PDB file of C-alpha atoms and ligand atoms in Angstrom:
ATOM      1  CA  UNK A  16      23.077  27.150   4.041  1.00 94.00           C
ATOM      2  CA  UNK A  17      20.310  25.348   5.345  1.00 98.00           C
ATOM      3  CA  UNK A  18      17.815  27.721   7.357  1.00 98.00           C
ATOM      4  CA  UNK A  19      16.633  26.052  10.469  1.00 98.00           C
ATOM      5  CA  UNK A  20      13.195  26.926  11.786  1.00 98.00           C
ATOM      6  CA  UNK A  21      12.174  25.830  15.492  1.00 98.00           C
ATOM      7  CA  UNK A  22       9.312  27.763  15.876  1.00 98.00           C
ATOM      8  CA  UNK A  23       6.447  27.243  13.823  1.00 98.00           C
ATOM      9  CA  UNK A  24       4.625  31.269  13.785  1.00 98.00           C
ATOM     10  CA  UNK A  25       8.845  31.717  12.541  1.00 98.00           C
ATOM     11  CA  UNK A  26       8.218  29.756   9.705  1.00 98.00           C
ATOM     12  CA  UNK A  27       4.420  31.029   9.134  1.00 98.00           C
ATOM     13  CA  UNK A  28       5.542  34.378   8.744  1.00 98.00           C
ATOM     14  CA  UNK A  29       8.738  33.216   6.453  1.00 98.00           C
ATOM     15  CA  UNK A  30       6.358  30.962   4.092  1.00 98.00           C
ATOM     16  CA  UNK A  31       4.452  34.558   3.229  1.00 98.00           C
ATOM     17  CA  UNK A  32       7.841  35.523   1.672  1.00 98.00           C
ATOM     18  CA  UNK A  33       8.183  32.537  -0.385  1.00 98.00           C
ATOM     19  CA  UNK A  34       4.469  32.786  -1.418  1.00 95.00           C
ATOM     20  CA  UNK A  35       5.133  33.162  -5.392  1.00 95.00           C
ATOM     21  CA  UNK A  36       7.367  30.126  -5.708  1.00 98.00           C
ATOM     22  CA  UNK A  37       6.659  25.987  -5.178  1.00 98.00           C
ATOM     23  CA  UNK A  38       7.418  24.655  -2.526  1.00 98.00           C
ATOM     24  CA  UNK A  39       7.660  20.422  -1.909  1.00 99.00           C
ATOM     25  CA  UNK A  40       7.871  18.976   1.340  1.00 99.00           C
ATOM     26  CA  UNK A  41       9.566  15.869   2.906  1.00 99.00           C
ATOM     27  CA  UNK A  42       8.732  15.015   6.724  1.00 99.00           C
ATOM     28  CA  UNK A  43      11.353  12.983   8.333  1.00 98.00           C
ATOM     29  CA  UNK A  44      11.746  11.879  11.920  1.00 98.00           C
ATOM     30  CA  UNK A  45      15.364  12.054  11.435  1.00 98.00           C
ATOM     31  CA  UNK A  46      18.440   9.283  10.851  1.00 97.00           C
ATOM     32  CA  UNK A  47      18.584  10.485   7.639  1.00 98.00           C
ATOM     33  CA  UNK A  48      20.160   7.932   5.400  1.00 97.00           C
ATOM     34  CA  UNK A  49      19.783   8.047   1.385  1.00 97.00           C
ATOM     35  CA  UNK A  50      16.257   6.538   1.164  1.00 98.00           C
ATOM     36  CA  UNK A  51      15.237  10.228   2.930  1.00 98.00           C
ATOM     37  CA  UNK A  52      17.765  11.750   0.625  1.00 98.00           C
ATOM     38  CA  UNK A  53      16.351  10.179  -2.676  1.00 98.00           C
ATOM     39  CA  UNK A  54      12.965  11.822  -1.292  1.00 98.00           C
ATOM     40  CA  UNK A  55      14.749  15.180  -0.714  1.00 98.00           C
ATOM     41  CA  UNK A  56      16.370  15.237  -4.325  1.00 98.00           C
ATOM     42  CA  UNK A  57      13.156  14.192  -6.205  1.00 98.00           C
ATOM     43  CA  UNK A  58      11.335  17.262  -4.383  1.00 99.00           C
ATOM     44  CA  UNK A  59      14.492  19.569  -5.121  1.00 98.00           C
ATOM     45  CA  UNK A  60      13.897  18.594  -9.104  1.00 98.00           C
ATOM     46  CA  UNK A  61      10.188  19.108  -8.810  1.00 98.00           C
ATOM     47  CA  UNK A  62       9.940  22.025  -6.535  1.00 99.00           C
ATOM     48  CA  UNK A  63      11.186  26.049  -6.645  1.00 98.00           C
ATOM     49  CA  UNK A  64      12.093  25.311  -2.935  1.00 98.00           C
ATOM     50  CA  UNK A  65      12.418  22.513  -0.365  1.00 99.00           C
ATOM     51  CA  UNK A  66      11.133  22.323   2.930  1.00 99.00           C
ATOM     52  CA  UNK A  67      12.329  19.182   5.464  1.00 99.00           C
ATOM     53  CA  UNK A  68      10.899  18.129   8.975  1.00 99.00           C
ATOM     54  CA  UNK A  69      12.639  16.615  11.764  1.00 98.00           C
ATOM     55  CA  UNK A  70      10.204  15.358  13.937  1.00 98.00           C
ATOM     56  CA  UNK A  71      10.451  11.970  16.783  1.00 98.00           C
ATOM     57  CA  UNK A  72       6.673  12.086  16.843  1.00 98.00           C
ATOM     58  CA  UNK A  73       6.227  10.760  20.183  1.00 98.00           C
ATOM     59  CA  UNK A  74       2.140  10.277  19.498  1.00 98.00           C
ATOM     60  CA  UNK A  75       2.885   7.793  16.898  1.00 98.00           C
ATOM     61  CA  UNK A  76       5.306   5.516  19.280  1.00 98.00           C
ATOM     62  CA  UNK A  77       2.895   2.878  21.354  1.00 95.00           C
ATOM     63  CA  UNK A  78       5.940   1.273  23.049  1.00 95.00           C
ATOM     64  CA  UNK A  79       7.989   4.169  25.281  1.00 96.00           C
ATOM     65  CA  UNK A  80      11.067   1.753  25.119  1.00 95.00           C
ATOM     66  CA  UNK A  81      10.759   2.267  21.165  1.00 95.00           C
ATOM     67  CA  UNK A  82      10.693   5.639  21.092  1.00 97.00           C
ATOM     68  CA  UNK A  83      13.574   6.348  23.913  1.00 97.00           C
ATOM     69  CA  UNK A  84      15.485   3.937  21.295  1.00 95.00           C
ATOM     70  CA  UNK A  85      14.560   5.599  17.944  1.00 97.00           C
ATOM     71  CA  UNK A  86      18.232   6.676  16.544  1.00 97.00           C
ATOM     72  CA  UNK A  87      18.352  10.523  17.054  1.00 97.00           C
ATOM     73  CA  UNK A  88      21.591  12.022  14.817  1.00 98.00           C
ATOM     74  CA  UNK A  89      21.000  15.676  14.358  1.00 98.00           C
ATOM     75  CA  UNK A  90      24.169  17.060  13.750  1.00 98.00           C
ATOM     76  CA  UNK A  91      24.816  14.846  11.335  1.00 98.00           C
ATOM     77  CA  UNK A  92      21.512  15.302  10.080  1.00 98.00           C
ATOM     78  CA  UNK A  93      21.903  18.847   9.520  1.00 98.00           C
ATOM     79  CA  UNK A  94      25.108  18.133   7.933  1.00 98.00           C
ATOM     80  CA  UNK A  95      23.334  15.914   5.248  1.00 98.00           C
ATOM     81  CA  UNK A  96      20.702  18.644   4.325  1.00 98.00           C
ATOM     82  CA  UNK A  97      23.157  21.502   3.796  1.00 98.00           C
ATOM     83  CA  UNK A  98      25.782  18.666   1.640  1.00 98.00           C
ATOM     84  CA  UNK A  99      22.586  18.299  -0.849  1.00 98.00           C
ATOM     85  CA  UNK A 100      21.411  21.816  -0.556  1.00 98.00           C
ATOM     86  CA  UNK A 101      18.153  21.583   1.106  1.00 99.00           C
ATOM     87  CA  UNK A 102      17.029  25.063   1.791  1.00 98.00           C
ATOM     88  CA  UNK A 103      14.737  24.785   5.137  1.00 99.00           C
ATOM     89  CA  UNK A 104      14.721  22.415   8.028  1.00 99.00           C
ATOM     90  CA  UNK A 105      11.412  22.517  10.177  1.00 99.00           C
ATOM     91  CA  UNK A 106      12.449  21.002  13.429  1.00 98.00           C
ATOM     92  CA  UNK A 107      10.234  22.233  16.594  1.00 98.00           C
ATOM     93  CA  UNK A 108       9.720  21.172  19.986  1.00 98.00           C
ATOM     94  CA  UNK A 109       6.653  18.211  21.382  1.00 98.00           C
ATOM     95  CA  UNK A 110       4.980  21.604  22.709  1.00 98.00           C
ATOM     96  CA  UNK A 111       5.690  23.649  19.063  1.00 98.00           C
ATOM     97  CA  UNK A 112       3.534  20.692  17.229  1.00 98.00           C
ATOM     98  CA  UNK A 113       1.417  19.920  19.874  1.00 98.00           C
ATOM     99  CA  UNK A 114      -0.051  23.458  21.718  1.00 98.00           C
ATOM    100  CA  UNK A 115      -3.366  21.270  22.184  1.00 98.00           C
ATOM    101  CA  UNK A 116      -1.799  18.473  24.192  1.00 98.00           C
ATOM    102  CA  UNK A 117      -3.110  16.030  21.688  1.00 98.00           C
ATOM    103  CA  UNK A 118      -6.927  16.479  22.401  1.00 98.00           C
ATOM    104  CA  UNK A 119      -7.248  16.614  19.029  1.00 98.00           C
ATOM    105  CA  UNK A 120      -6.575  13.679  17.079  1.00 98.00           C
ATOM    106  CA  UNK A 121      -7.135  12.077  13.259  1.00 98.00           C
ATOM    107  CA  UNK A 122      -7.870   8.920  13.132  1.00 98.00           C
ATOM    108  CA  UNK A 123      -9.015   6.475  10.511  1.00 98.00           C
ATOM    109  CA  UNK A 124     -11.210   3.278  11.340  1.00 98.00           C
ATOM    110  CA  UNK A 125     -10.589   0.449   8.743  1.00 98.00           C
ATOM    111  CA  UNK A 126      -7.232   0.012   7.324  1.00 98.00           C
ATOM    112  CA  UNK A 127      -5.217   1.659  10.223  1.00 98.00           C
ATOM    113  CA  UNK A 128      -6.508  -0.795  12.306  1.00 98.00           C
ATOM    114  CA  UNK A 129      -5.207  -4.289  10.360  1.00 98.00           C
ATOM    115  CA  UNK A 130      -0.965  -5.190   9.611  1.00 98.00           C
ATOM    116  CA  UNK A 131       0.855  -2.166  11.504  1.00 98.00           C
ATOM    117  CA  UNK A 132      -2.008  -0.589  13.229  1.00 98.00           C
ATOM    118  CA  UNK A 133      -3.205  -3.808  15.124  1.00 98.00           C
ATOM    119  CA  UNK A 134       0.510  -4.972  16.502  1.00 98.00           C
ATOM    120  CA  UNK A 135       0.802  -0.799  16.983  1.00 98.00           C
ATOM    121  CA  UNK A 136      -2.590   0.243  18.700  1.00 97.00           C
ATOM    122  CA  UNK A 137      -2.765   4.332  18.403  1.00 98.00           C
ATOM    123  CA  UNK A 138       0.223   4.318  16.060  1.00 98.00           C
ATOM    124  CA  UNK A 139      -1.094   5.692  12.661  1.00 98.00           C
ATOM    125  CA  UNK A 140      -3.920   8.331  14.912  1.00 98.00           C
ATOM    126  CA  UNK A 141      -0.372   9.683  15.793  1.00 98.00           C
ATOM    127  CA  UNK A 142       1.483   9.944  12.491  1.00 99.00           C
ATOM    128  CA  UNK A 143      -2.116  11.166  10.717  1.00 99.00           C
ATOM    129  CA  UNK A 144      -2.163  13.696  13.069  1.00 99.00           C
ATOM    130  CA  UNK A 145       1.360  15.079  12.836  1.00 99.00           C
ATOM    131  CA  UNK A 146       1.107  14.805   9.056  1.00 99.00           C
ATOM    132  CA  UNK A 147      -2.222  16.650   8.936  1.00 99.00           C
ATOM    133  CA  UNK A 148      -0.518  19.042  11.297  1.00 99.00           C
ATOM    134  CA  UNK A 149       2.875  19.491   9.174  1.00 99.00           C
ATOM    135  CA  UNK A 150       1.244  19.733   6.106  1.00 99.00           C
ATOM    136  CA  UNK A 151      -1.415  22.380   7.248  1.00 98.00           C
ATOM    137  CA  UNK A 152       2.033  24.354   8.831  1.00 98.00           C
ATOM    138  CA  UNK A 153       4.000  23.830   5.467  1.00 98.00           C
ATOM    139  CA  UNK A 154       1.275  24.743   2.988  1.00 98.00           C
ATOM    140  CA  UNK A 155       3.493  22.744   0.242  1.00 98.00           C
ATOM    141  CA  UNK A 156       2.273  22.416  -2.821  1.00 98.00           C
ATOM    142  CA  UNK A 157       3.711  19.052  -3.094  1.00 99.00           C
ATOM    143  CA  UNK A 158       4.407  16.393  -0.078  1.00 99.00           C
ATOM    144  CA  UNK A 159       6.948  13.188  -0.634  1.00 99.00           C
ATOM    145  CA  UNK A 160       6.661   9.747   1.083  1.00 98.00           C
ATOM    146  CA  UNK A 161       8.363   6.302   0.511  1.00 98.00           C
ATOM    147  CA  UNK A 162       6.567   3.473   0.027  1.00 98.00           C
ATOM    148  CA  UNK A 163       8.556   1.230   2.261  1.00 98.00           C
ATOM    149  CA  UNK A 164       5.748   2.536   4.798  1.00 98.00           C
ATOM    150  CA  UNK A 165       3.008   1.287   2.443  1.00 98.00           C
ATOM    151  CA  UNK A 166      -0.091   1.073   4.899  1.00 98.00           C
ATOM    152  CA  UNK A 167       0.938   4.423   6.228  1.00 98.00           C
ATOM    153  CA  UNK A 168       1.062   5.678   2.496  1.00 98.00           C
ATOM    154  CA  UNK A 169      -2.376   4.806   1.437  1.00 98.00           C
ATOM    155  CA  UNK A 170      -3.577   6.034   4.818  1.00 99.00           C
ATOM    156  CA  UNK A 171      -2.200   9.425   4.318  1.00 99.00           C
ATOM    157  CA  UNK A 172      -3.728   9.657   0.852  1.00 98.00           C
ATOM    158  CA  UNK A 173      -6.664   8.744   1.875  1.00 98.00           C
ATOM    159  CA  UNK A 174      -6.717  11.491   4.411  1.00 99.00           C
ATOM    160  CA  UNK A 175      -5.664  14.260   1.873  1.00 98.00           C
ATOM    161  CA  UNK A 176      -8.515  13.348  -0.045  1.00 98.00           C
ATOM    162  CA  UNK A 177     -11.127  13.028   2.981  1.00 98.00           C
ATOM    163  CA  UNK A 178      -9.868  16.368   4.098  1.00 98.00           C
ATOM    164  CA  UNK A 179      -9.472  18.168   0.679  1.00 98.00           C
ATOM    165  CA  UNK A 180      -5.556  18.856   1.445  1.00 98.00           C
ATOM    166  CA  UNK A 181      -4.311  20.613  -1.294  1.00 98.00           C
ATOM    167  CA  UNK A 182      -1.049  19.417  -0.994  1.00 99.00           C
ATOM    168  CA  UNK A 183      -0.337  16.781  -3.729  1.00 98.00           C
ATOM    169  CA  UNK A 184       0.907  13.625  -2.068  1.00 99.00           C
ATOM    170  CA  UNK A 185       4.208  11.666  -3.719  1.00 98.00           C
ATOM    171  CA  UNK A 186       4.928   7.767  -3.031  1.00 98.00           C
ATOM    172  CA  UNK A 187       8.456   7.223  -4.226  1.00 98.00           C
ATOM    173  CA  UNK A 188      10.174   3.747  -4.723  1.00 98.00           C
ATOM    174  CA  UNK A 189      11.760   2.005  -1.098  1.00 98.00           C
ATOM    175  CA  UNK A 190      15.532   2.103  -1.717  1.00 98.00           C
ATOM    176  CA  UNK A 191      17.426  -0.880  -0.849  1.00 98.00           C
ATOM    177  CA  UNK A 192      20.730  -1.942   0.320  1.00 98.00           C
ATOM    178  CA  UNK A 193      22.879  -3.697  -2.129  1.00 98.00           C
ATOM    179  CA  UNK A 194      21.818  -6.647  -0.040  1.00 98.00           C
ATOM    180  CA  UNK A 195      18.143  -5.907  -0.726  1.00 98.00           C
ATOM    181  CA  UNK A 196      17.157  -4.622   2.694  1.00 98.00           C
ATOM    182  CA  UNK A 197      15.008  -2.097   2.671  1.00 98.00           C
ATOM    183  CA  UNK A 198      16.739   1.716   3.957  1.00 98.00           C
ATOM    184  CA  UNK A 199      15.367   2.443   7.366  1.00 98.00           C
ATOM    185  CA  UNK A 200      16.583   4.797  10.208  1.00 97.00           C
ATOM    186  CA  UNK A 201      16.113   1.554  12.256  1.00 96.00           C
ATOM    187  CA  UNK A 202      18.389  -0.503  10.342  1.00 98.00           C
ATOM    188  CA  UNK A 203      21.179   1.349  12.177  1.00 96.00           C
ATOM    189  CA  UNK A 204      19.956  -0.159  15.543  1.00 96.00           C
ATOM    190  CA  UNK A 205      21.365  -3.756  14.361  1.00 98.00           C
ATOM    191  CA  UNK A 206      23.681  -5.777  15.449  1.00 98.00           C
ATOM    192  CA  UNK A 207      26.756  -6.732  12.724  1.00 98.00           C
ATOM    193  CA  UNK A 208      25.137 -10.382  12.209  1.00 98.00           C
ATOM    194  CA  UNK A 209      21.015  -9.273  13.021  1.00 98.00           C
ATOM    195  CA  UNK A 210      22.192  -6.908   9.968  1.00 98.00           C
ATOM    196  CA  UNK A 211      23.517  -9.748   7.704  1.00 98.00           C
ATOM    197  CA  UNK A 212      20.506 -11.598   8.596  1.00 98.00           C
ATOM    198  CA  UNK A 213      18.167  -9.107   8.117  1.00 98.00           C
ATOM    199  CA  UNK A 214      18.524  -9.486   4.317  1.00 98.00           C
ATOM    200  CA  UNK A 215      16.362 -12.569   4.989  1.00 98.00           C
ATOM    201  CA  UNK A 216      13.411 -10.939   5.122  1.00 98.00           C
ATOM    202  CA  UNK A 217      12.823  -9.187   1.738  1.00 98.00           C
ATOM    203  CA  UNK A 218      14.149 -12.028  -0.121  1.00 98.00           C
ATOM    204  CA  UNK A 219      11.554 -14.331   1.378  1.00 98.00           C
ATOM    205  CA  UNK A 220       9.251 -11.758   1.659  1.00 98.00           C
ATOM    206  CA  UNK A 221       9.298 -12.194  -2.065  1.00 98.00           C
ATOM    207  CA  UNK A 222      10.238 -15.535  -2.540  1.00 98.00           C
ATOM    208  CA  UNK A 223       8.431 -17.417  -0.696  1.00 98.00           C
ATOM    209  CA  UNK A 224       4.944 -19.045  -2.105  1.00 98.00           C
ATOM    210  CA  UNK A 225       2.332 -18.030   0.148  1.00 98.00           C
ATOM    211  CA  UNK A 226       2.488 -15.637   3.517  1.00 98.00           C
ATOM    212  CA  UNK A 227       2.161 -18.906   5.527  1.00 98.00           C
ATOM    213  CA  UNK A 228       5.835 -20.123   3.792  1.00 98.00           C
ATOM    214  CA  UNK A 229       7.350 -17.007   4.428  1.00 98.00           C
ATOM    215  CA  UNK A 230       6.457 -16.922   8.342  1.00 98.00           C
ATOM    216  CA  UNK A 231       7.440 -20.582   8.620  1.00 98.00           C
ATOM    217  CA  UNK A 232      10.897 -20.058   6.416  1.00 98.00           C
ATOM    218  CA  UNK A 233      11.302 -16.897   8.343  1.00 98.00           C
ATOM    219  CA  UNK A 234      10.928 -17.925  11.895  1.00 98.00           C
ATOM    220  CA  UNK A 235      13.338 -21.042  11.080  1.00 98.00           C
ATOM    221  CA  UNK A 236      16.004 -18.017  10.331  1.00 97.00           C
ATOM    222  CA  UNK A 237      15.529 -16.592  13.918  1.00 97.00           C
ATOM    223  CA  UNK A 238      12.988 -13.624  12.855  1.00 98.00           C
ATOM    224  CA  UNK A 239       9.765 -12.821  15.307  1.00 98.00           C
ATOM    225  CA  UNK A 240       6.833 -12.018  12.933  1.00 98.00           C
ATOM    226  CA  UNK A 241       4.444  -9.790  13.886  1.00 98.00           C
ATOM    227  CA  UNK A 242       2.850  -9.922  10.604  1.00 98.00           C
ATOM    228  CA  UNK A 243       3.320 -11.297   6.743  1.00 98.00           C
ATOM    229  CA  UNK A 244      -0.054 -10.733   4.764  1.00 98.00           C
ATOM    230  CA  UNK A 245      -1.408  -9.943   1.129  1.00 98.00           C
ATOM    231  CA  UNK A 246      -3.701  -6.643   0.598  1.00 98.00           C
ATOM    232  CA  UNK A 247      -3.495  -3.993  -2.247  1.00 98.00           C
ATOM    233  CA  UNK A 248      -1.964  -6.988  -4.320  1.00 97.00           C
ATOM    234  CA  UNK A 249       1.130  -6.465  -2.231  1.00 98.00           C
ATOM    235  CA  UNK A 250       2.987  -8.728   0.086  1.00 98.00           C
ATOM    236  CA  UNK A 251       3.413  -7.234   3.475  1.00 98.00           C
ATOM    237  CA  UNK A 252       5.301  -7.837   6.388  1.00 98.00           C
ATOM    238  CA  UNK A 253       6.808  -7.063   9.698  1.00 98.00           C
ATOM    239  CA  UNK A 254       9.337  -8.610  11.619  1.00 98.00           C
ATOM    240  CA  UNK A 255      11.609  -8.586  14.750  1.00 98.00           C
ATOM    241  CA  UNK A 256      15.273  -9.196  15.652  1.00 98.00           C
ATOM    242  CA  UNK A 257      15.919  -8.880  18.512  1.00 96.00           C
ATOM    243  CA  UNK A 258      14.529  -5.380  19.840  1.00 95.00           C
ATOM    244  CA  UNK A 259      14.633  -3.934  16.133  1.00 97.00           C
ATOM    245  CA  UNK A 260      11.072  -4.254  13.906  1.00 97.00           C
ATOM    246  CA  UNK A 261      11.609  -4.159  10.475  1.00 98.00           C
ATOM    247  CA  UNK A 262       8.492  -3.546   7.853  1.00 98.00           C
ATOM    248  CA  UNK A 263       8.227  -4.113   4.082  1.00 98.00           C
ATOM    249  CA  UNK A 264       6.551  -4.760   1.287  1.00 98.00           C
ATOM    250  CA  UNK A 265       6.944  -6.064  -2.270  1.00 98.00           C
TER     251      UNK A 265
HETATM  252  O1  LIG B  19       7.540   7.911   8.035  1.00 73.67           O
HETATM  253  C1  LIG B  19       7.920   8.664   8.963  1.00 73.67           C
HETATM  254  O2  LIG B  19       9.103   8.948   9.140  1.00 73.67           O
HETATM  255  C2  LIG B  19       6.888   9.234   9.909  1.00 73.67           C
HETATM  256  O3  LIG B  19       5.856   8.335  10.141  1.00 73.67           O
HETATM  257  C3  LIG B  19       6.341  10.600   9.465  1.00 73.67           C
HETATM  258  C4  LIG B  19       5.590  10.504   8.147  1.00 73.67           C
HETATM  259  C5  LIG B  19       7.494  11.596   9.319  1.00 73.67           C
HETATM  260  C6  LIG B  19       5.366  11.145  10.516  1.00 73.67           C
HETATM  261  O4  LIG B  19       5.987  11.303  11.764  1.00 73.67           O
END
């Protein structure tokens, strides 16, 4: 049985109990499909015990019409945790996570601001915050992330070593369809053909021979771009269809 905990002083007084034994974390904002179970399993392997958030940060959304839209599944959710044997689900309230309002607020001023944090103004003060704020509530010895959400990756270990967070952070491999698309709770938001289409974009993500290519070839296909660009000798990108933004890198 999975053990749900809503409030957080519930789960501050339960993580004194489980004080002797390792504990790994994976924070989710839900949609759970198997790149968030991949995560889940990995921690399971390397941890005593396994601790899971549920979270729609709302601080990290800059569009309200994006975050009314972000898929929200719990039951079935819940029912994925307790099929693999996760242990806990932390899953609180806005006013659980956020008791100061959000007067108080991480933010980073170099690399959050280029790719995803300048089409997203505000976005990654909102999901440094919430992580700084799960992982301080967690205590986990160790903390899993995918590196589908590259920028975000590198900003969050940058933070846990500005900060001194114990917590050792994780990147694990993206997971793709069979297709190649990248697994993303947003994925689900597609249409039948923006989904056959969307398989576009990592194969000239990596195909094509220079970022310019890839936005021409890319916008021929139908795609917005918000962004295709080379740092961290990586190829990222992001891209629309329709409503739906996509992000990934290779
Ligand atoms: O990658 C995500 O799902 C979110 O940005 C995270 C890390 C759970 C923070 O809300």
């Amino acid at each position: 049985m999975t053990q749900l905990f809503q409030s957080v002083p519930e789960w501050q007084e339960f993580k004194k109990t489980i004080s002797g034994k390792t504990l790994g974390f994976v924070p989710t904002m839900g949609a759970l499909h198997e790149g968030h179970l991949a995560l889940m399993k990995k921690s399971m392997t390397e941890n005593d015990l396994t601790a899971v958030s549920i979270f729609v940060n709302p601080t990290q959304f800059n569009d309200p019409n994006d975050l009314t839209h972000y898929p929200r599944t719990p039951k079935e959710d819940f029912a994925l945790l307790e099929s693999i044997g996760v242990p806990y689900l932390i899953s609180p309230e806005i006013s659980e996570l956020y008791p100061d309002q959000y007067r108080y607020q991480v933010s980073e001023k170099e690399e959050s601001k280029i790719l995803c944090g300048a089409h997203r103004p505000g976005h990654f003060d909102g999901v440094l915050t919430i992580v700084l704020k799960l992982l301080n509530l967690t205590q986990a010895d160790r903390a899993y992330f995918g590196e589908k959400d590259f920028q975000q990756l590198r900003l969050i270990q940058g933070m846990a070593k500005a900060f001194f967070i114990p917590t050792e952070i994780i990147a694990c491999p993206t997971l793709r369809e069979q297709d190649g698309l990248a697994m993303s709770s947003r994925n689900r938001r597609l249409t039948p053909e923006q989904r056959k289409l969307a398989a576009t974009f990592p194969k000239v993500l990596r195909e094509a021979k220079t970022p310019e290519k890839a936005i021409q070839d890319l916008r021929t296909q139908g795609f917005d771009i918000d962004y295709i660009e080379e740092h961290w000798g990586r190829r990222l990108g992001a891209v629309k269809l329709g409503a739906v933004r996509l992000i990934d890198n290779v």
